[in-house]
mmCIF file of the C-alpha atoms, coordinates in Angstrom:
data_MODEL
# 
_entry.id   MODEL 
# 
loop_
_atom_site.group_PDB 
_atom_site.id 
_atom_site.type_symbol 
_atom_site.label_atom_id 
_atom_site.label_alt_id 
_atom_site.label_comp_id 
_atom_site.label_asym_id 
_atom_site.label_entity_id 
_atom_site.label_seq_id 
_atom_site.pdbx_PDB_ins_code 
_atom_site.Cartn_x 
_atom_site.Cartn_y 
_atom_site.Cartn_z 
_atom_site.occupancy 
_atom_site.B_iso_or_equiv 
_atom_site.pdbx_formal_charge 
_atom_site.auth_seq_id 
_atom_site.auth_comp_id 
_atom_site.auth_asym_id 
_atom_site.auth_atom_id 
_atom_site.pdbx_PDB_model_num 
ATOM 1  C CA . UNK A 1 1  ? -63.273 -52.501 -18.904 1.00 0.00 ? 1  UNK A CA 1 
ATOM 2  C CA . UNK A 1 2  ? -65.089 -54.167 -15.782 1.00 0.00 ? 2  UNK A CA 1 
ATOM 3  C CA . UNK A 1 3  ? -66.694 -51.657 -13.251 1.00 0.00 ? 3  UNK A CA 1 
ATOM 4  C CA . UNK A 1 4  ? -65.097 -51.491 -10.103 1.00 0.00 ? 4  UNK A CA 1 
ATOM 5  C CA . UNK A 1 5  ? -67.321 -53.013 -7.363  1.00 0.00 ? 5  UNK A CA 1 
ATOM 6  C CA . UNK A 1 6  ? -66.541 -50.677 -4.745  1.00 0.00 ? 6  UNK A CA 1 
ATOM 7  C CA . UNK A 1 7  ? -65.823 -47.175 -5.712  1.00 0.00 ? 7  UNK A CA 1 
ATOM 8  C CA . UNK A 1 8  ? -63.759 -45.237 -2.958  1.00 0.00 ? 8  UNK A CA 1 
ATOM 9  C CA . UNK A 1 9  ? -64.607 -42.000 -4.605  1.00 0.00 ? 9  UNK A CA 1 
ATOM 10 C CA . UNK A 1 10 ? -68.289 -42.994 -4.790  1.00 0.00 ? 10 UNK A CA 1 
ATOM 11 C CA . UNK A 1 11 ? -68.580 -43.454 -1.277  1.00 0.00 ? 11 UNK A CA 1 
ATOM 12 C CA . UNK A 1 12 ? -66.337 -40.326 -0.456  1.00 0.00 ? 12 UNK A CA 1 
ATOM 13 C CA . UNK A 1 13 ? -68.914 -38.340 -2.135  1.00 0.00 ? 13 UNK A CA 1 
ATOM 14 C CA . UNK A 1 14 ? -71.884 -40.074 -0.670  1.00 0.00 ? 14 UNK A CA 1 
ATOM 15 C CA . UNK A 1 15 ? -70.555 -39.614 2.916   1.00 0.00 ? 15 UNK A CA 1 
ATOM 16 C CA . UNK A 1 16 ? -69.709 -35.720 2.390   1.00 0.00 ? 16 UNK A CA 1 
ATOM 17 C CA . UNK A 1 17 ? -73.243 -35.038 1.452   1.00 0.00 ? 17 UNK A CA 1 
ATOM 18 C CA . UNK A 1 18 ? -74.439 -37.174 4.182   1.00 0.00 ? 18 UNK A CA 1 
ATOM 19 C CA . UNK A 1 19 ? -72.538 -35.313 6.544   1.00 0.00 ? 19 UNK A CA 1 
ATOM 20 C CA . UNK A 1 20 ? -73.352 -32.266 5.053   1.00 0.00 ? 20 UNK A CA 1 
ATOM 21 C CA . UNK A 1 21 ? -77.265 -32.676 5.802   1.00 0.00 ? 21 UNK A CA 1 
ATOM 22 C CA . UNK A 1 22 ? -76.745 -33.563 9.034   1.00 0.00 ? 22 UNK A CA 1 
ATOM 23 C CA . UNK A 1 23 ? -74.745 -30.669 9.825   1.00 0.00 ? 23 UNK A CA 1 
ATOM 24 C CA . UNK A 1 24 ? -77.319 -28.327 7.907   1.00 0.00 ? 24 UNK A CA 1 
ATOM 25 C CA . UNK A 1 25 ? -80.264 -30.109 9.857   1.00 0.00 ? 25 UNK A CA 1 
ATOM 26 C CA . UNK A 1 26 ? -77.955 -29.653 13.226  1.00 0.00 ? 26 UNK A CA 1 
ATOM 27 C CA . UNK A 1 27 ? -77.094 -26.092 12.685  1.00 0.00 ? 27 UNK A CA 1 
ATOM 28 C CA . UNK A 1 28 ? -81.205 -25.441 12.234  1.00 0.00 ? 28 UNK A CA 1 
ATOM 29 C CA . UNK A 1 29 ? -81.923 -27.168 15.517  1.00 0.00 ? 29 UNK A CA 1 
ATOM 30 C CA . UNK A 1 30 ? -78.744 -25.933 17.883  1.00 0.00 ? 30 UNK A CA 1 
ATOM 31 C CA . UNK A 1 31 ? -78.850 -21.992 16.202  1.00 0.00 ? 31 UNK A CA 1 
ATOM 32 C CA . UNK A 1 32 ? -82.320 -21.906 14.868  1.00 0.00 ? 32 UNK A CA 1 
ATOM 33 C CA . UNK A 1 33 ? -82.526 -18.641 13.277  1.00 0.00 ? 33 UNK A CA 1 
ATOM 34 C CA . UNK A 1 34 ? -78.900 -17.508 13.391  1.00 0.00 ? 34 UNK A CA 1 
ATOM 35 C CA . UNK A 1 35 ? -78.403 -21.196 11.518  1.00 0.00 ? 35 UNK A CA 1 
ATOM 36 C CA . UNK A 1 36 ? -79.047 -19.228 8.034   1.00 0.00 ? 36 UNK A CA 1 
ATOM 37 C CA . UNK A 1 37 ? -75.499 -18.314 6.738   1.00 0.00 ? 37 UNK A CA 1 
ATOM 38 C CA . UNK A 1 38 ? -73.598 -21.050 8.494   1.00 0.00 ? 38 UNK A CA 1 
ATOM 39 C CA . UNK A 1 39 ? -76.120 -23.854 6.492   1.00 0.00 ? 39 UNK A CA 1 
ATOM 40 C CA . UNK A 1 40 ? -74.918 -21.719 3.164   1.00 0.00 ? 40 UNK A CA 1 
ATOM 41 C CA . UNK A 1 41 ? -71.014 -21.813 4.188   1.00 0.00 ? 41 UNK A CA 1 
ATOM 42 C CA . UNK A 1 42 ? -71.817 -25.541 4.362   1.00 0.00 ? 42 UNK A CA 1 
ATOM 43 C CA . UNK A 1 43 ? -73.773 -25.920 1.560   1.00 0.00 ? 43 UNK A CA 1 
ATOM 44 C CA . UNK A 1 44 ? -70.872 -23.895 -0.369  1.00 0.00 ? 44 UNK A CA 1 
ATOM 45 C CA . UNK A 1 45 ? -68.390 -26.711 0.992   1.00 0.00 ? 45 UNK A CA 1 
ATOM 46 C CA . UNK A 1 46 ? -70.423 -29.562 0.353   1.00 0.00 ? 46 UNK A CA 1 
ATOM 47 C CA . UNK A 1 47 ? -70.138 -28.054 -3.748  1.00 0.00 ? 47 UNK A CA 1 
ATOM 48 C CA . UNK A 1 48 ? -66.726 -27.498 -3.570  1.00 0.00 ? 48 UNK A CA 1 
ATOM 49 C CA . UNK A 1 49 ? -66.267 -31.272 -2.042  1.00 0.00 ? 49 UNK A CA 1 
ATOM 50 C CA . UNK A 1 50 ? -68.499 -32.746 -4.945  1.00 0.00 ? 50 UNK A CA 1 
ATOM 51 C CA . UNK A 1 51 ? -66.635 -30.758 -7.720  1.00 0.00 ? 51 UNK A CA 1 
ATOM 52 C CA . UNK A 1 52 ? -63.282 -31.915 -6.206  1.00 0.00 ? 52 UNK A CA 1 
ATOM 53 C CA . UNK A 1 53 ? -64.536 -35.478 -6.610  1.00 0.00 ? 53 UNK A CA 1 
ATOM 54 C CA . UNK A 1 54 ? -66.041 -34.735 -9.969  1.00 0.00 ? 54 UNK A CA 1 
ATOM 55 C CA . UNK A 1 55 ? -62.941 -33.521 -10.952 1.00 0.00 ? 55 UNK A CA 1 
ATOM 56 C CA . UNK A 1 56 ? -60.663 -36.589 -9.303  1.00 0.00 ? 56 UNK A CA 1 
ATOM 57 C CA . UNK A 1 57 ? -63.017 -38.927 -10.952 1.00 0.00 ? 57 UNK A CA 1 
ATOM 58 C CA . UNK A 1 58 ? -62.706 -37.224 -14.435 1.00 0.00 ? 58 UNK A CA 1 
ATOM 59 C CA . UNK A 1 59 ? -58.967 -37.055 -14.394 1.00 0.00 ? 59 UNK A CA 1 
ATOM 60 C CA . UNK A 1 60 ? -59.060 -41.163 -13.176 1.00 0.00 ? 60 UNK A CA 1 
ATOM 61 C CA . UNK A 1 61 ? -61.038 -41.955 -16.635 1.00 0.00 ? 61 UNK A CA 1 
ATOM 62 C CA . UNK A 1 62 ? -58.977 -39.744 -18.791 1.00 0.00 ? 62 UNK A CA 1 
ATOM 63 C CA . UNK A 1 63 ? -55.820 -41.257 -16.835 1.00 0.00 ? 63 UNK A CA 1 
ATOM 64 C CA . UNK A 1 64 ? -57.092 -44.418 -17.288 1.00 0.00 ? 64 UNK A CA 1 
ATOM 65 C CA . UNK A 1 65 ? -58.190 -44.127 -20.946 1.00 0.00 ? 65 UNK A CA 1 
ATOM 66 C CA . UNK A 1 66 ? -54.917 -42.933 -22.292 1.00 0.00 ? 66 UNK A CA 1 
ATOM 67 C CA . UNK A 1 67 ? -53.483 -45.852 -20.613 1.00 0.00 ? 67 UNK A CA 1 
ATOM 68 C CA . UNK A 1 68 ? -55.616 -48.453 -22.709 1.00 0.00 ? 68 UNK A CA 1 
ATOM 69 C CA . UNK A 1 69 ? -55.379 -45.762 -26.112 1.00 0.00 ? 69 UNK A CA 1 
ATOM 70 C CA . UNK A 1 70 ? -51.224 -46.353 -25.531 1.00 0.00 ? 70 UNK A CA 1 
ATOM 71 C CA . UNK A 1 71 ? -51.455 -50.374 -24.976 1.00 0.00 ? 71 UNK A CA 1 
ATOM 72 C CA . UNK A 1 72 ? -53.336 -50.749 -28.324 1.00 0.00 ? 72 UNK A CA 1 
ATOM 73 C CA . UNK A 1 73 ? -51.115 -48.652 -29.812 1.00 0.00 ? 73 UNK A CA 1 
ATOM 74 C CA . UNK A 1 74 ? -48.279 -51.080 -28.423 1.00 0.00 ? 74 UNK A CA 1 
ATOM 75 C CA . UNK A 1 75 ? -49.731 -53.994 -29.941 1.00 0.00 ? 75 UNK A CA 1 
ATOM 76 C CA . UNK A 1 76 ? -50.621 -52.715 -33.379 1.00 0.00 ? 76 UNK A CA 1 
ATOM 77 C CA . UNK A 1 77 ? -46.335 -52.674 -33.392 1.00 0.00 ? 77 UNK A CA 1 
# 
């Protein structure tokens, strides 16, 4: 099965955790040293965004894989 050439959950993640770091690096600058526990409630989101795509993604393959498992199947018939 051909790879996909642009991969919309790919880029999803790559944007959150681009986001992410600039919000960490903005929160450091604007709040300085009250920036500390609103860069870890980001930091917690930004791992709960990547695990949310990990997840999508895995459940896409799996999806994906019992599709092509049930086509063989089909043809063997």
């Amino acid at each position: 099965m051909p790879q996909p050439t642009f991969d919309p959950l790919r880029a999803l993640a790559i944007g959150s955790q681009a986001i992410g770091l600039i919000v960490i690096i903005t929160l450091d600058t604007v709040l300085r040293d009250a920036a500390r526990p609103w860069q870890g409630v980001t930091l917690a989101v930004m791992l709960a965004f990547a695990l949310g795509i990990a997840f999508m993604r895995r459940y896409r393959r799996n999806r994906a894989r019992k599709r092509l498992a049930e086509r063989a199947e089909e043809e063997e018939r």
